[in-house]
Coordinates of C-alpha atoms and ligand atoms in Angstrom, one line a residue:
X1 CA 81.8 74.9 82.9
X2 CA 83.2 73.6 79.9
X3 CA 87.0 73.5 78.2
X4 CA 86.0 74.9 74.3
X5 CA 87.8 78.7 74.2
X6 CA 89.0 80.7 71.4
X7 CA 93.0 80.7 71.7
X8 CA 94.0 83.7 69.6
X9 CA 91.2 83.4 66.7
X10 CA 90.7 79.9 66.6
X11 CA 88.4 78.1 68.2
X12 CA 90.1 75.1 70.4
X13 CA 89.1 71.8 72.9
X14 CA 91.7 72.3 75.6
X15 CA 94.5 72.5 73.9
X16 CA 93.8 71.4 70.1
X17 CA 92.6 73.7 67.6
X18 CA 89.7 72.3 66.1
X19 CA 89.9 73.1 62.8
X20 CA 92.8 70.5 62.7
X21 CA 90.1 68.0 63.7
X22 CA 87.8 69.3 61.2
X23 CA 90.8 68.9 58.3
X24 CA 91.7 65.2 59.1
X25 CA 88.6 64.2 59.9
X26 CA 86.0 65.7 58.0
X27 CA 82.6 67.6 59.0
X28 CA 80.5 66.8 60.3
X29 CA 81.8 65.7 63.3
X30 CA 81.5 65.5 66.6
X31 CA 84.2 66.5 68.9
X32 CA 84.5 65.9 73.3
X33 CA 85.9 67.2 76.0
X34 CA 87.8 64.5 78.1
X35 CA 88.6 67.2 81.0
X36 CA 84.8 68.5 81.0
X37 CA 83.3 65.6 81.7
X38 CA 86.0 64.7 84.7
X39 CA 85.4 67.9 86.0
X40 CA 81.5 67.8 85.8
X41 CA 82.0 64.2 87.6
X42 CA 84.5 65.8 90.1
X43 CA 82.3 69.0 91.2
X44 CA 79.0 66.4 91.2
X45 CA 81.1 64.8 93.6
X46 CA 82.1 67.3 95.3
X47 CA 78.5 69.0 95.5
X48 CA 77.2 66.0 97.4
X49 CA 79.9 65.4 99.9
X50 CA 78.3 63.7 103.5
X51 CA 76.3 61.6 101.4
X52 CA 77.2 57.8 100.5
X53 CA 76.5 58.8 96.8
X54 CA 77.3 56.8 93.2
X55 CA 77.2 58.3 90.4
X56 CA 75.3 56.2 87.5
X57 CA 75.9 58.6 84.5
X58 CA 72.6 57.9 82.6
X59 CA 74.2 56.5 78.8
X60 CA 71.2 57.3 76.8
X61 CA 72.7 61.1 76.5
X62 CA 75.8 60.0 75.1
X63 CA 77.1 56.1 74.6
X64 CA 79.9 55.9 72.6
X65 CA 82.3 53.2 74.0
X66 CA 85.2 55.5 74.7
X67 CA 82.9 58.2 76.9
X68 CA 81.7 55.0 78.7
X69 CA 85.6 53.9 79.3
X70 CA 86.3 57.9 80.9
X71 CA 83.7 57.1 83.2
X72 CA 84.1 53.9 84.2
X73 CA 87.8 55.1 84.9
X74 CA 86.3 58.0 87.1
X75 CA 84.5 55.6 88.9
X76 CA 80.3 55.9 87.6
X77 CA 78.6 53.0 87.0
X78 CA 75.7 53.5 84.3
X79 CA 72.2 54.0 83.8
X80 CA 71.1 51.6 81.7
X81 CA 67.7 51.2 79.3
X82 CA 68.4 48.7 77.3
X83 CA 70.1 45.5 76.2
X84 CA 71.9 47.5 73.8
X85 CA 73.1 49.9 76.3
X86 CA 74.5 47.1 78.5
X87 CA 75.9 45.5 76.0
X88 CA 77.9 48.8 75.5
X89 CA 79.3 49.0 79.2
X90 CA 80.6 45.1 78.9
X91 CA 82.5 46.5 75.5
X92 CA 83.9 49.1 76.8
X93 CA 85.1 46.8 79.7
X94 CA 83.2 48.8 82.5
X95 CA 81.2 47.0 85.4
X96 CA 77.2 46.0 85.0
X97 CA 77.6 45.5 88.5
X98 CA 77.4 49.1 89.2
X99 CA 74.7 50.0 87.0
X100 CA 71.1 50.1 87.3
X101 CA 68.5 49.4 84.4
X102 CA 65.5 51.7 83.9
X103 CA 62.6 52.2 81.6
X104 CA 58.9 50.6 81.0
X105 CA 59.3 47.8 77.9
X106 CA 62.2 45.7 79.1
X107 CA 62.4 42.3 77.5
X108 CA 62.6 39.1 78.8
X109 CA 65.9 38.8 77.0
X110 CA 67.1 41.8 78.2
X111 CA 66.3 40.8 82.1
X112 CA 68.3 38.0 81.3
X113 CA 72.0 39.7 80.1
X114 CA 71.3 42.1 83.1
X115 CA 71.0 39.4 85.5
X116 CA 74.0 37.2 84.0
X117 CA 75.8 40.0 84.4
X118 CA 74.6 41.0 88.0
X119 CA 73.0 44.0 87.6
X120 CA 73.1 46.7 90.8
X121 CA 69.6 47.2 90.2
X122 CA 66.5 47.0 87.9
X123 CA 63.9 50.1 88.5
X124 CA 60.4 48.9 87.9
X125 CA 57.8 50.8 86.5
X126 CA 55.2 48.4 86.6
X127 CA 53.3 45.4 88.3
X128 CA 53.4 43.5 85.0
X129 CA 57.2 44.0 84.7
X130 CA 57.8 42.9 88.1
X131 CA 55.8 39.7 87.2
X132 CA 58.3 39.2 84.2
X133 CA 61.8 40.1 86.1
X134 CA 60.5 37.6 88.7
X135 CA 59.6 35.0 85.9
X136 CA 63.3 35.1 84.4
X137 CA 65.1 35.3 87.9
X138 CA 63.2 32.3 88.4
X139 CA 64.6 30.7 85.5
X140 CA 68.2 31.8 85.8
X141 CA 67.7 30.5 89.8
X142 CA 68.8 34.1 91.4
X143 CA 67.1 36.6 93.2
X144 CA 66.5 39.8 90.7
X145 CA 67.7 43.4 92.8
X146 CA 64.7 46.2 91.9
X147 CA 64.1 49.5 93.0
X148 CA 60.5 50.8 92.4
X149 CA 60.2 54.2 90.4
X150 CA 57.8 56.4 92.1
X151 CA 56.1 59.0 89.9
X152 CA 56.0 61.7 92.5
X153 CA 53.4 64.3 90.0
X154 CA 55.7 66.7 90.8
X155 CA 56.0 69.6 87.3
X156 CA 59.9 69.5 86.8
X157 CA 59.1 73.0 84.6
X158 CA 60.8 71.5 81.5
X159 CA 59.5 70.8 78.1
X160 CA 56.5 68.7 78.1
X161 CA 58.8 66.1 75.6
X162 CA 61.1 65.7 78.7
X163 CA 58.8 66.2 81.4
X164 CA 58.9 62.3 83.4
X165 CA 57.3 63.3 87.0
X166 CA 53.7 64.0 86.6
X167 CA 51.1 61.7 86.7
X168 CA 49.6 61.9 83.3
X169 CA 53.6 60.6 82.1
X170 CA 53.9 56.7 81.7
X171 CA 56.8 56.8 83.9
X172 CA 56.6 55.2 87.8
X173 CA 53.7 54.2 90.2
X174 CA 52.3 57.0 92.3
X175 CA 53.0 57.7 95.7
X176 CA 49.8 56.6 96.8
X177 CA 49.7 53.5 95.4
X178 CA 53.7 52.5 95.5
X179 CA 53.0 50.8 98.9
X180 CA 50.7 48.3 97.6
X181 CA 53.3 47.8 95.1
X182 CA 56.2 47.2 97.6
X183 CA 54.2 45.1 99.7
X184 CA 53.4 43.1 96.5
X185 CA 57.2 42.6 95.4
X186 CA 58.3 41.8 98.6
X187 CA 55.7 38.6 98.4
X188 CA 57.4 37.2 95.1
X189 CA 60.2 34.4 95.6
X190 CA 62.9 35.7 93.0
X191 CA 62.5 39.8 94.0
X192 CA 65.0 41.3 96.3
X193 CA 63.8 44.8 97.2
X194 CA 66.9 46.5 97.5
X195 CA 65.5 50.6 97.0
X196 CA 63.3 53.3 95.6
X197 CA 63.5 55.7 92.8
X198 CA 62.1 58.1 91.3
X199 CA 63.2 60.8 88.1
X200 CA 61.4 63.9 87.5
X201 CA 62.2 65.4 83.9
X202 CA 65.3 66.6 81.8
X203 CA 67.1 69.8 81.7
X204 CA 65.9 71.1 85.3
X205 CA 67.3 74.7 85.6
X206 CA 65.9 75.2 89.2
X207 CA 66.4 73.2 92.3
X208 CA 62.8 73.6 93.5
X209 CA 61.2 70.6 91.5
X210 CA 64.3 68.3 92.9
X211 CA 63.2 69.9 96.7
X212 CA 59.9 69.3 96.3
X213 CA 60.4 65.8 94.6
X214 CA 63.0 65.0 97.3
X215 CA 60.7 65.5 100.3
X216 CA 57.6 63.7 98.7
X217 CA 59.8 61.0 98.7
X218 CA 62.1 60.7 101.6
X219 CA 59.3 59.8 103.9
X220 CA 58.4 57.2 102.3
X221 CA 62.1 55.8 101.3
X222 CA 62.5 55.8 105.3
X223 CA 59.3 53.3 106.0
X224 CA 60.7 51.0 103.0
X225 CA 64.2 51.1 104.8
X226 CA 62.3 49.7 108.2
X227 CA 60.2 47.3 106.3
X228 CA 62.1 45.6 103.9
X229 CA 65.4 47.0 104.5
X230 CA 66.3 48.8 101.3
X231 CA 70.1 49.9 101.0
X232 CA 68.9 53.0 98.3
X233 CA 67.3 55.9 97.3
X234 CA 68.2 56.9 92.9
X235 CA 66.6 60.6 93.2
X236 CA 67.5 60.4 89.3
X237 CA 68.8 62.9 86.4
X238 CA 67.5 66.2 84.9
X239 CA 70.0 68.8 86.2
X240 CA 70.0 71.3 83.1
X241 CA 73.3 72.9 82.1
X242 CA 73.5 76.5 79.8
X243 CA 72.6 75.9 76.2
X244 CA 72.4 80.4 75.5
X245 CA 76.0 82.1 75.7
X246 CA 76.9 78.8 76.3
X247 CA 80.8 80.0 75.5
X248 CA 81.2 82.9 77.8
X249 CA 79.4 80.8 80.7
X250 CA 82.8 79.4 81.9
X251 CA 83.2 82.0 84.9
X252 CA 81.4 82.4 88.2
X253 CA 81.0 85.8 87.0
X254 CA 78.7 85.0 84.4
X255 CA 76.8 82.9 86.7
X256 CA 76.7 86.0 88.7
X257 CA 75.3 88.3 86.3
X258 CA 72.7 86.1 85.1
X259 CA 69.3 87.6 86.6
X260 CA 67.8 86.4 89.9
X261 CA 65.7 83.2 88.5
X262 CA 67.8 82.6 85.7
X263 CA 70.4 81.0 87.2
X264 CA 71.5 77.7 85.8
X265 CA 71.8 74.8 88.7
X266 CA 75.4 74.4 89.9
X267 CA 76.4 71.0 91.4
X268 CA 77.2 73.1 94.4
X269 CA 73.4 74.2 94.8
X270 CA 72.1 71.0 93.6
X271 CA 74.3 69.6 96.8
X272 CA 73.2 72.3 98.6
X273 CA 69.1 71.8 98.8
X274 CA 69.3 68.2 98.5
X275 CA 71.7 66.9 100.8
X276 CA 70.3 68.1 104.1
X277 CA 66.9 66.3 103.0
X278 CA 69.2 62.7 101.4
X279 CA 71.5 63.0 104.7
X280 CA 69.2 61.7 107.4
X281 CA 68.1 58.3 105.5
X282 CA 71.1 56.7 106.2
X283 CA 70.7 55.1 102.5
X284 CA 73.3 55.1 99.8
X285 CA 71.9 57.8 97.3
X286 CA 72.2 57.1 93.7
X287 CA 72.1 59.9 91.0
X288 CA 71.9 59.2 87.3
X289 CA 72.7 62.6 85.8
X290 CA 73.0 62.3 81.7
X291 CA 72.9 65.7 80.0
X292 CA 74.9 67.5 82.7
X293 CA 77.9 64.6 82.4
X294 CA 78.6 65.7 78.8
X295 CA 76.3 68.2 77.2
X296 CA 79.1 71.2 77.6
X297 CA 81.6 68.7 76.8
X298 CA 80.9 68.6 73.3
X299 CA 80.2 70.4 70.2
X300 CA 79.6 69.7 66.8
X301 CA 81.9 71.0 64.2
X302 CA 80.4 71.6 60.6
X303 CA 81.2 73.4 57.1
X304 CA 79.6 76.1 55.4
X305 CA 78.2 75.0 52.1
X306 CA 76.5 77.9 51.0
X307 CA 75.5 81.4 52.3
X308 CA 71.6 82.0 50.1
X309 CA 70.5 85.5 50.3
X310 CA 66.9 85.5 50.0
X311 CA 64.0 87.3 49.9
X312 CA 64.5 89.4 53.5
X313 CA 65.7 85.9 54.6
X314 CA 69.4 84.9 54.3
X315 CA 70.1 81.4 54.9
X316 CA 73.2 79.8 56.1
X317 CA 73.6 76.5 54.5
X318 CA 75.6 73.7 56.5
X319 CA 77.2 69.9 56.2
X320 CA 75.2 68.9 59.1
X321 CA 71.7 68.7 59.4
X322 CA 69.0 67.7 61.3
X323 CA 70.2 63.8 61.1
X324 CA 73.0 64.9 63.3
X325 CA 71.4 66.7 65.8
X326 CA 67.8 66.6 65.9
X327 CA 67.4 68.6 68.9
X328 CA 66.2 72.0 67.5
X329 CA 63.7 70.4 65.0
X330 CA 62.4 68.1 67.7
X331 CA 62.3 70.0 70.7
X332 CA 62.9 73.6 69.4
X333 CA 65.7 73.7 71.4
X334 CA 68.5 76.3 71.6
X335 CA 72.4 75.7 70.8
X336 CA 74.7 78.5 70.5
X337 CA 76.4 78.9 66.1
X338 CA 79.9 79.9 66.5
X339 CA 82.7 80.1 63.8
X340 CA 85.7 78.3 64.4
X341 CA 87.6 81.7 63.7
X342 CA 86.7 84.6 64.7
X343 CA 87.2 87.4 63.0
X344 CA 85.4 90.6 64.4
X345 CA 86.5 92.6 61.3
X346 CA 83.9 90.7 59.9
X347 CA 80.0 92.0 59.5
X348 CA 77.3 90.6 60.9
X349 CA 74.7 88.5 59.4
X350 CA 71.5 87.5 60.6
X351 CA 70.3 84.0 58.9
X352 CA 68.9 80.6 59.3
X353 CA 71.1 78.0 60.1
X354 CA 69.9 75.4 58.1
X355 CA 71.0 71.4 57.0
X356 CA 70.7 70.1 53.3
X357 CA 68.0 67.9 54.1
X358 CA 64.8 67.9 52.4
X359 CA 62.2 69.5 54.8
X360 CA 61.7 72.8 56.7
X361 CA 61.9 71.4 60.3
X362 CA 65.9 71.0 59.0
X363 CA 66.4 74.1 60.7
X364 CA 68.8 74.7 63.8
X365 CA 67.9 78.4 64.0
X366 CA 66.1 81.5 63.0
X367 CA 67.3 84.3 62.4
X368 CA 70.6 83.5 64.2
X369 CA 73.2 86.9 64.5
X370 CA 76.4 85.2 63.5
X371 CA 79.5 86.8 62.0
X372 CA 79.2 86.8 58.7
X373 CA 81.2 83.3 57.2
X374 CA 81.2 82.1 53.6
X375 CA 81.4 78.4 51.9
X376 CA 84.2 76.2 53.2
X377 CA 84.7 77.7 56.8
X378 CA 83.9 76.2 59.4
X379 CA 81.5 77.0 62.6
X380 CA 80.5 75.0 65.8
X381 CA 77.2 74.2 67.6
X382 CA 77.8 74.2 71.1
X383 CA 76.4 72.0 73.8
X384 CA 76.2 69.0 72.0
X385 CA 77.8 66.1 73.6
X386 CA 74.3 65.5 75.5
X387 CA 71.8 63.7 73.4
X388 CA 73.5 64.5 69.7
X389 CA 75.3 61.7 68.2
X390 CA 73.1 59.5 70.3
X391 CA 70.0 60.7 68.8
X392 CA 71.3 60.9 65.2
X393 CA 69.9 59.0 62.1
X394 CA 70.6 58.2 58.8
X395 CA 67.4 59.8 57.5
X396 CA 67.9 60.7 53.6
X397 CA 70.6 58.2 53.6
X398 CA 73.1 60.3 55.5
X399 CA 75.8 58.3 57.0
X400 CA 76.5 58.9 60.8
X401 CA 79.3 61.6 61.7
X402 CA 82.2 60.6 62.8
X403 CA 83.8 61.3 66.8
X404 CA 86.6 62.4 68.2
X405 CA 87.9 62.6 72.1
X406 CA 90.3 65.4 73.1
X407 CA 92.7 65.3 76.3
X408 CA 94.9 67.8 76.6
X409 CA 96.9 68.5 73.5
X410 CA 95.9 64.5 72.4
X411 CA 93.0 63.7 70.3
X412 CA 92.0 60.3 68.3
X413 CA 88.7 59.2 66.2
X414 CA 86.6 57.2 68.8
X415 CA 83.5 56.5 65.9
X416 CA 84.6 56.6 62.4
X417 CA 82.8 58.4 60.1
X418 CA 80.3 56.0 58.5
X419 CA 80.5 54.1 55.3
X420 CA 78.2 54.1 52.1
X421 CA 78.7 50.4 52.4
X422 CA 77.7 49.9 56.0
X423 CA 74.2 51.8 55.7
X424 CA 73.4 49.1 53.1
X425 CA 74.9 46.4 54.5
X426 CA 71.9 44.8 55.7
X427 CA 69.6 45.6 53.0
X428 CA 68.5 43.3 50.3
X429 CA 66.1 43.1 47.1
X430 CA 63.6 40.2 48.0
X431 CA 64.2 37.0 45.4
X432 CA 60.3 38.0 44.1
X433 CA 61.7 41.3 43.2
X434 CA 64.6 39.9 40.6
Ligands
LLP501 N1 67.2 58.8 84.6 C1 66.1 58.5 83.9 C2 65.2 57.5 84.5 C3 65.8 59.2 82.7 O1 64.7 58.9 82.1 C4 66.7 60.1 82.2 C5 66.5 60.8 81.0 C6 67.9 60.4 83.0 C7 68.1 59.7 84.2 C8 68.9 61.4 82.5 O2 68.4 62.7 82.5 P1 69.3 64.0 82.3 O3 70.2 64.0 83.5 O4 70.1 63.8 81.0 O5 68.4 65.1 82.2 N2 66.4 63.6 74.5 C9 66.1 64.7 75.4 C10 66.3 64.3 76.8 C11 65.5 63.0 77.2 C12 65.8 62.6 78.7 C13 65.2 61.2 78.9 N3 65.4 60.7 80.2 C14 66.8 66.0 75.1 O6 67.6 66.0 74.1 O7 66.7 67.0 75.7

């Protein structure tokens, strides 16, 4: 559920038409959906009613300062991986407090800023790190909060890139051995066991991993809540959101006629399976959705440099390129191509959409059936709020595209498009070099 429609011809973010971004901004750029992601947060919610739930929207899929503001204001805390990423939620004036910090190379500096700033949580994916979270707590004279991350080797049925939850992943301590691991934790002076958690894999498109992860689990949340008295289960991200006809996938009717199987998860089903299993524990449940947040609630707007007919081939020449969103080249991944005016006068072409940069894998798709659009206009890749801009480079000294925030008929520049200047700015030729 998303808010990008065509009004009349023209392609719009609730109410602004975005080729007015495009015009005083530039391409390309990236452009959100204020109202999206308070829905998503709303129905996610809503979904998981009965259960003493917090919403830590995982930053990594998108963490510009103003996204982080919107959800701060509709009251998520964040999930955290790095000192970076923390430092982000203190800038844009959110609470650490309600945010937990995951992955498997923190730093000793890092444990420190998350403990000054009194962390919710840390999840622990090793014995070493709980040896090092211990060391600094030590230091700093508190008692460190962790959660364990239990790799239940459950297959999450993604791609392998994004797959967390089996055992041959780095992520977590198996279930057989994450009682040794508790037991050890509780012994150390600076560790508060506060909970448990565990994460399965990205872009989840069926509930039955999530079951099956959920009730692995659950028992064993229950024996750590009468031994050590933990206050908290994080069952983690991954629920997958529509990325084909990813425009017309605004009705329940479209969810509907989607074959039996192919149904994307709704909050309301992901609320449905899970809750009856969360319900009993008695534990606050945490939930650290990323993609689903804000994938729908943005796109990425880009011009037309060139249409190339080839040999058999046409290709479809764009301003953005696989610096911008490296999604497709990295995980062959799927985003919808749609012009920012329709015009169904027009023929269709078939083409590669393609990026100026120097190598084939600069391809975000084959063979796409677009309608047919010439240099200067402008076209959209949909589903892009979710792991674009935050996994952009500057590779063949492209500067980062700008982005933009619409609410309602309102819109401002939340990341200026980047400067010559500033790539540069920390680069120098050596005094042996002059
Ligand atoms: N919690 C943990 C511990 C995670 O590792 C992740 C994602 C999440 C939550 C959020 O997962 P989500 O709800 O967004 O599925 N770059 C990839 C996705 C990588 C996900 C990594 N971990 C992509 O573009 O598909």
């Amino acid at each position: 559920m998303h808010h990008f429609r065509y009004s009349g011809s023209d392609l719009h973010c609730e109410s602004v038409d975005l080729a007015a971004v495009a015009k005083l901004y530039g391409t390309p750029t990236y452009v959100y959906s204020a109202a999206t992601i308070a829905d998503n947060v709303t129905r996610l919610q809503r979904g998981l009613a009965g259960l003493d739930a917090q919403i830590c929207y995982a930053m990594k899929a998108n963490s510009n300062i103003a996204v982080l503001r919107h959800f701060a204001n509709l009251g998520c805390g964040f999930d955290l991986v790095s000192g970076g990423e923390l430092r982000r939620v203190l800038v844009a004036g959110a609470e650490v407090k309600r945010s937990v910090f995951a992955g498997v190379g923190k730093t000793e500096a890092e444990i420190k800023l998350a403990l000054e700033n009194e962390i919710f949580s840390f999840h622990v994916e090793s014995e070493p790190e709980l040896v090092r979270i211990n060391h600094v707590a030590g230091t700093l004279g508190v008692k460190a909060p962790i959660a364990i991350r239990i790799n239940p080797d459950v297959d999450a049925h993604t791609h392998a890139k994004i797959t967390t939850g089996k055992s041959d992943n780095k992520f977590g301590i198996p279930l057989k051995y994450a009682a040794a691991a508790y037991e050890a934790a509780a012994k150390y002076p600076n560790i508060h066991v506060k909970g448990v958690q565990m994460h399965i894999g990205s872009q989840l498109t069926d509930v039955s991993p999530f079951v099956e992860a959920v009730e692995k689990v659950a028992p064993f949340a229950a024996e750590l809540k009468a031994k050590f008295g933990i206050s908290y289960f994080s069952v983690g991200g991954g629920i997958g959101i529509v990325y084909r006809d990813a425009l017309a996938s605004g009705p329940q009717s479209w969810w509907d006629a989607q074959p039996e199987g192919k149904r994307p998860i709704t909050p309301e089903a992901y609320g449905a399976a899970l809750v009856p299993l969360l319900q009993p524990l008695g534990l606050k449940i945490l939930l650290e959705p990323g993609r689903f947040m804000v994938g729908n609630a943005g796109v990425l707007v880009s011009r037309v440099e060139h249409l190339k007919r080839g040999a058999g081939k046409n290709f479809l020449i764009v301003d953005a390129a696989m610096n911008d969103l490296v999604r497709p080249a990295m995980y062959e991944s799927f985003h919808e191509i749609v012009p920012l005016r329709r015009d169904t006068s027009r023929r269709a072409l078939v083409a590669d959409v393609v990026g100026p940069i120097c190598e084939s894998g600069d391809c975000f798709a084959k063979d796409r059936q677009l309608q047919e659009v010439g240099e200067g206009e402008l076209i959209a890749f949909l589903s892009a709020g979710a792991y674009g801009y935050a996994m952009a480079s500057r590779y063949n000294s492209r500067t980062m595209a700008a982005e933009v925030l619409v609410q309602g008929s309102k819109f401002e520049l939340i990341n200026s498009r980047e400067s010559f200047e500033h790539l540069v700015a920390g680069e120098k030729v050596p005094a042996f070099l002059k």
